[in-house]
Amino acid sequence: MQMLNFTVGPVMSDEKVLEISGQSSPYFRNQEFSSIMFENEKLMLKFMHAPQNSRCIFLTASGTGAMESCVMNILNAEDKVLVINGGSFGKRFVELCALHHRNYTEIPVKFGKQIEPEQLYKHQNKGYTALLVNMGETSSGTLYDMPLISQFCKEQGMMLIIDAISSFIADKLDMSSFGATAVITGSQKALAVHPGISVVALAPSGIKRVKENPEVCMYLSMKQALDNGERGQTPFTPAVTTLLEINRRLKLIETGGGIEAAQEKIMFLAKQFRDSIKDMPFKYVSDSPSNAVTALHPLNVNAKNIIETMKKDYHMWICPNGGELSEKVFRVGHIGHIMPNENAQLIAAFKDMFKRGLL
């Protein structure tokens, strides 16, 4: 029996996308592939509502590779950086700043909680030049208050670097409105294609930063990615098939009503699921949930048991949490090629578990 995937990445893909992965990767150092890459860049920037003269680079790496590339290429040793840390991926930005000797201050946010204005404004007028945030903290399912964060950065004249790896398509994202210097996403999340590509959209201010900063790396070099992108290419051999899948997926979004329609679908699936389990013995982890994922704390049973039962008895994957939360929290994703009937199967599985006394 086929497994249904309700994790937050990799996720299920449209059959039209999967047609591409069933073929051998083509040769890519030619105009045909360059044309596809130009189209990928154009559509990504359009769907992110990027400002005029922005650029988009495609790295053959996981989202962490793009996060590290931003820390290395956009920031420099003179910067003074704020990092919002409310979970596993906020911690990752902290670790990257420490590794690359960036002068940073951590803003700790309680797991699953929204950032409060005073947590930001206690740092105002202290010379900070950049802020790093995971727009959707996937480990807790929290969507941070981006208008608040954006306004703070604008008032302070700070660069804003956004990890939207899980939030792109799932949640409202307007790069121009946010005044973002850079926005990151990945192929295996709501883009719903195979893993292997991370994407960074750079505003003109971000491009200027990259070009002015000294080169500090080769494989994750944004300078080389921007230079090669002018001809629709990448500096090194990319995940060619995944880039072709991205092109197919972006076109499907375009012809299917645009980014707003894609987001509405994810919002519907998330709301339908949450409304259907509200009487079950779960506590929501986040008080400001993203559309991408619902993080739940079961009140009566071990989270690992729920994950295993879903896999064994219902042929569905849902997400574990790591570390000390592995037995306390599980997550259900709402991204990917999930059809309404499949969402109904997911809901029915939880209701059956509840009826069987397994929750």
mmCIF file of C-alpha atoms in Angstrom, residues 117-273:
data_model
loop_
_atom_site.group_PDB
_atom_site.id
_atom_site.type_symbol
_atom_site.label_atom_id
_atom_site.label_comp_id
_atom_site.label_asym_id
_atom_site.label_seq_id
_atom_site.Cartn_x
_atom_site.Cartn_y
_atom_site.Cartn_z
ATOM 1 C CA PRO A 117 7.950 43.846 20.703
ATOM 2 C CA GLU A 118 10.024 44.425 23.852
ATOM 3 C CA GLN A 119 12.298 41.524 22.911
ATOM 4 C CA LEU A 120 13.269 43.459 19.797
ATOM 5 C CA TYR A 121 13.130 47.046 20.980
ATOM 6 C CA LYS A 122 15.470 46.481 23.933
ATOM 7 C CA HIS A 123 18.132 46.226 21.199
ATOM 8 C CA GLN A 124 17.241 49.436 19.374
ATOM 9 C CA ASN A 125 19.869 52.123 18.747
ATOM 10 C CA LYS A 126 22.720 49.831 19.713
ATOM 11 C CA GLY A 127 24.437 49.630 16.334
ATOM 12 C CA TYR A 128 22.977 46.370 15.052
ATOM 13 C CA THR A 129 23.225 46.033 11.276
ATOM 14 C CA ALA A 130 21.351 42.803 10.496
ATOM 15 C CA LEU A 131 18.691 40.451 11.820
ATOM 16 C CA LEU A 132 18.330 36.751 11.022
ATOM 17 C CA VAL A 133 14.987 35.008 11.455
ATOM 18 C CA ASN A 134 13.326 31.724 10.564
ATOM 19 C CA MET A 135 9.981 33.136 9.426
ATOM 20 C CA GLY A 136 8.383 29.786 10.164
ATOM 21 C CA GLU A 137 10.217 27.958 12.978
ATOM 22 C CA THR A 138 9.472 24.477 11.678
ATOM 23 C CA SER A 139 10.407 22.631 14.878
ATOM 24 C CA SER A 140 7.546 24.309 16.776
ATOM 25 C CA GLY A 141 5.285 25.209 13.861
ATOM 26 C CA THR A 142 5.450 28.902 14.822
ATOM 27 C CA LEU A 143 4.985 31.698 12.305
ATOM 28 C CA TYR A 144 6.756 34.787 13.612
ATOM 29 C CA ASP A 145 5.251 38.276 13.480
ATOM 30 C CA MET A 146 6.996 39.406 10.311
ATOM 31 C CA PRO A 147 5.328 42.855 10.121
ATOM 32 C CA LEU A 148 6.697 43.584 13.611
ATOM 33 C CA ILE A 149 10.173 42.289 12.750
ATOM 34 C CA SER A 150 10.169 44.082 9.414
ATOM 35 C CA GLN A 151 9.148 47.401 10.968
ATOM 36 C CA PHE A 152 11.872 47.126 13.593
ATOM 37 C CA CYS A 153 14.535 46.468 10.943
ATOM 38 C CA LYS A 154 13.336 49.388 8.820
ATOM 39 C CA GLU A 155 13.391 51.758 11.798
ATOM 40 C CA GLN A 156 16.903 50.627 12.712
ATOM 41 C CA GLY A 157 18.240 50.595 9.139
ATOM 42 C CA MET A 158 19.094 46.890 9.480
ATOM 43 C CA MET A 159 19.390 44.161 6.891
ATOM 44 C CA LEU A 160 16.697 41.498 7.234
ATOM 45 C CA ILE A 161 17.623 37.946 6.209
ATOM 46 C CA ILE A 162 14.635 35.584 6.222
ATOM 47 C CA ASP A 163 14.690 31.802 6.249
ATOM 48 C CA ALA A 164 11.359 31.064 4.555
ATOM 49 C CA ILE A 165 12.289 27.462 3.797
ATOM 50 C CA SER A 166 8.979 26.168 5.159
ATOM 51 C CA SER A 167 6.965 29.385 4.813
ATOM 52 C CA PHE A 168 7.347 30.125 1.109
ATOM 53 C CA ILE A 169 3.987 29.397 -0.587
ATOM 54 C CA ALA A 170 2.462 28.256 2.735
ATOM 55 C CA ASP A 171 2.377 31.690 4.394
ATOM 56 C CA LYS A 172 2.075 35.240 3.105
ATOM 57 C CA LEU A 173 5.501 36.419 2.008
ATOM 58 C CA ASP A 174 6.128 39.814 0.456
ATOM 59 C CA MET A 175 9.829 40.467 0.134
ATOM 60 C CA SER A 176 9.299 44.092 -0.948
ATOM 61 C CA SER A 177 6.885 44.889 1.857
ATOM 62 C CA PHE A 178 9.166 43.275 4.437
ATOM 63 C CA GLY A 179 12.170 45.186 3.105
ATOM 64 C CA ALA A 180 14.103 41.913 3.137
ATOM 65 C CA THR A 181 17.707 41.792 2.012
ATOM 66 C CA ALA A 182 17.509 38.057 1.324
ATOM 67 C CA VAL A 183 14.884 35.304 1.451
ATOM 68 C CA ILE A 184 15.728 31.592 1.518
ATOM 69 C CA THR A 185 13.624 28.594 0.531
ATOM 70 C CA GLY A 186 14.144 24.971 -0.498
ATOM 71 C CA SER A 187 12.931 22.569 -3.147
ATOM 72 C CA GLN A 188 11.548 19.866 -0.845
ATOM 73 C CA LYS A 189 9.065 21.986 1.115
ATOM 74 C CA ALA A 190 5.981 23.699 -0.351
ATOM 75 C CA LEU A 191 7.687 23.809 -3.752
ATOM 76 C CA ALA A 192 6.994 20.069 -3.514
ATOM 77 C CA VAL A 193 9.768 18.650 -5.663
ATOM 78 C CA HIS A 194 12.722 16.450 -4.762
ATOM 79 C CA PRO A 195 15.393 17.647 -2.305
ATOM 80 C CA GLY A 196 18.666 19.059 -3.545
ATOM 81 C CA ILE A 197 18.151 22.743 -4.346
ATOM 82 C CA SER A 198 18.023 25.728 -2.027
ATOM 83 C CA VAL A 199 17.041 29.111 -3.388
ATOM 84 C CA VAL A 200 18.089 32.581 -2.251
ATOM 85 C CA ALA A 201 16.352 35.708 -3.511
ATOM 86 C CA LEU A 202 18.544 38.789 -3.135
ATOM 87 C CA ALA A 203 17.255 42.357 -3.113
ATOM 88 C CA PRO A 204 19.523 44.975 -4.749
ATOM 89 C CA SER A 205 20.923 45.789 -1.296
ATOM 90 C CA GLY A 206 21.839 42.125 -0.845
ATOM 91 C CA ILE A 207 23.478 41.939 -4.267
ATOM 92 C CA LYS A 208 25.540 45.042 -3.410
ATOM 93 C CA ARG A 209 26.635 43.465 -0.136
ATOM 94 C CA VAL A 210 27.701 40.242 -1.825
ATOM 95 C CA LYS A 211 29.731 42.079 -4.441
ATOM 96 C CA GLU A 212 31.445 44.340 -1.906
ATOM 97 C CA ASN A 213 32.350 41.628 0.606
ATOM 98 C CA PRO A 214 35.573 39.640 0.151
ATOM 99 C CA GLU A 215 35.216 36.115 -1.203
ATOM 100 C CA VAL A 216 35.276 33.611 1.660
ATOM 101 C CA CYS A 217 34.167 30.347 0.038
ATOM 102 C CA MET A 218 33.947 28.575 -3.291
ATOM 103 C CA TYR A 219 31.061 26.106 -3.462
ATOM 104 C CA LEU A 220 28.606 28.380 -1.619
ATOM 105 C CA SER A 221 29.896 31.565 -3.230
ATOM 106 C CA MET A 222 27.109 33.993 -4.053
ATOM 107 C CA LYS A 223 29.475 36.016 -6.215
ATOM 108 C CA GLN A 224 30.034 33.055 -8.503
ATOM 109 C CA ALA A 225 26.342 32.131 -8.443
ATOM 110 C CA LEU A 226 25.328 35.664 -9.455
ATOM 111 C CA ASP A 227 27.963 35.858 -12.199
ATOM 112 C CA ASN A 228 26.990 32.510 -13.680
ATOM 113 C CA GLY A 229 23.304 33.298 -13.291
ATOM 114 C CA GLU A 230 23.688 36.161 -15.775
ATOM 115 C CA ARG A 231 23.961 33.482 -18.467
ATOM 116 C CA GLY A 232 21.366 31.203 -16.895
ATOM 117 C CA GLN A 233 23.908 28.816 -15.450
ATOM 118 C CA THR A 234 25.432 27.703 -12.145
ATOM 119 C CA PRO A 235 29.158 27.664 -11.355
ATOM 120 C CA PHE A 236 29.211 23.929 -10.605
ATOM 121 C CA THR A 237 27.124 20.964 -11.712
ATOM 122 C CA PRO A 238 23.680 21.475 -10.149
ATOM 123 C CA ALA A 239 20.917 19.038 -9.298
ATOM 124 C CA VAL A 240 19.702 19.307 -12.886
ATOM 125 C CA THR A 241 16.586 17.163 -12.559
ATOM 126 C CA THR A 242 15.434 19.001 -9.436
ATOM 127 C CA LEU A 243 15.813 22.339 -11.240
ATOM 128 C CA LEU A 244 13.685 20.994 -14.089
ATOM 129 C CA GLU A 245 11.100 19.843 -11.548
ATOM 130 C CA ILE A 246 11.099 23.330 -10.017
ATOM 131 C CA ASN A 247 10.392 24.778 -13.450
ATOM 132 C CA ARG A 248 7.432 22.437 -13.939
ATOM 133 C CA ARG A 249 6.111 23.186 -10.451
ATOM 134 C CA LEU A 250 6.418 26.969 -10.856
ATOM 135 C CA LYS A 251 4.526 26.794 -14.146
ATOM 136 C CA LEU A 252 1.795 24.703 -12.508
ATOM 137 C CA ILE A 253 1.449 27.366 -9.806
ATOM 138 C CA GLU A 254 1.292 30.081 -12.460
ATOM 139 C CA THR A 255 -1.419 28.351 -14.474
ATOM 140 C CA GLY A 256 -3.283 27.167 -11.368
ATOM 141 C CA GLY A 257 -4.251 30.601 -10.126
ATOM 142 C CA GLY A 258 -0.899 31.921 -8.991
ATOM 143 C CA ILE A 259 0.838 31.996 -5.637
ATOM 144 C CA GLU A 260 -2.307 33.186 -3.843
ATOM 145 C CA ALA A 261 -4.294 30.133 -4.957
ATOM 146 C CA ALA A 262 -1.470 27.801 -3.898
ATOM 147 C CA GLN A 263 -1.372 29.438 -0.498
ATOM 148 C CA GLU A 264 -5.155 29.290 -0.101
ATOM 149 C CA LYS A 265 -5.050 25.544 -0.669
ATOM 150 C CA ILE A 266 -2.467 25.030 2.087
ATOM 151 C CA MET A 267 -4.410 27.304 4.441
ATOM 152 C CA PHE A 268 -7.552 25.259 3.793
ATOM 153 C CA LEU A 269 -5.824 21.941 4.507
ATOM 154 C CA ALA A 270 -4.295 23.270 7.732
ATOM 155 C CA LYS A 271 -7.589 24.709 8.997
ATOM 156 C CA GLN A 272 -9.549 21.597 8.062
ATOM 157 C CA PHE A 273 -7.111 19.408 9.991
#
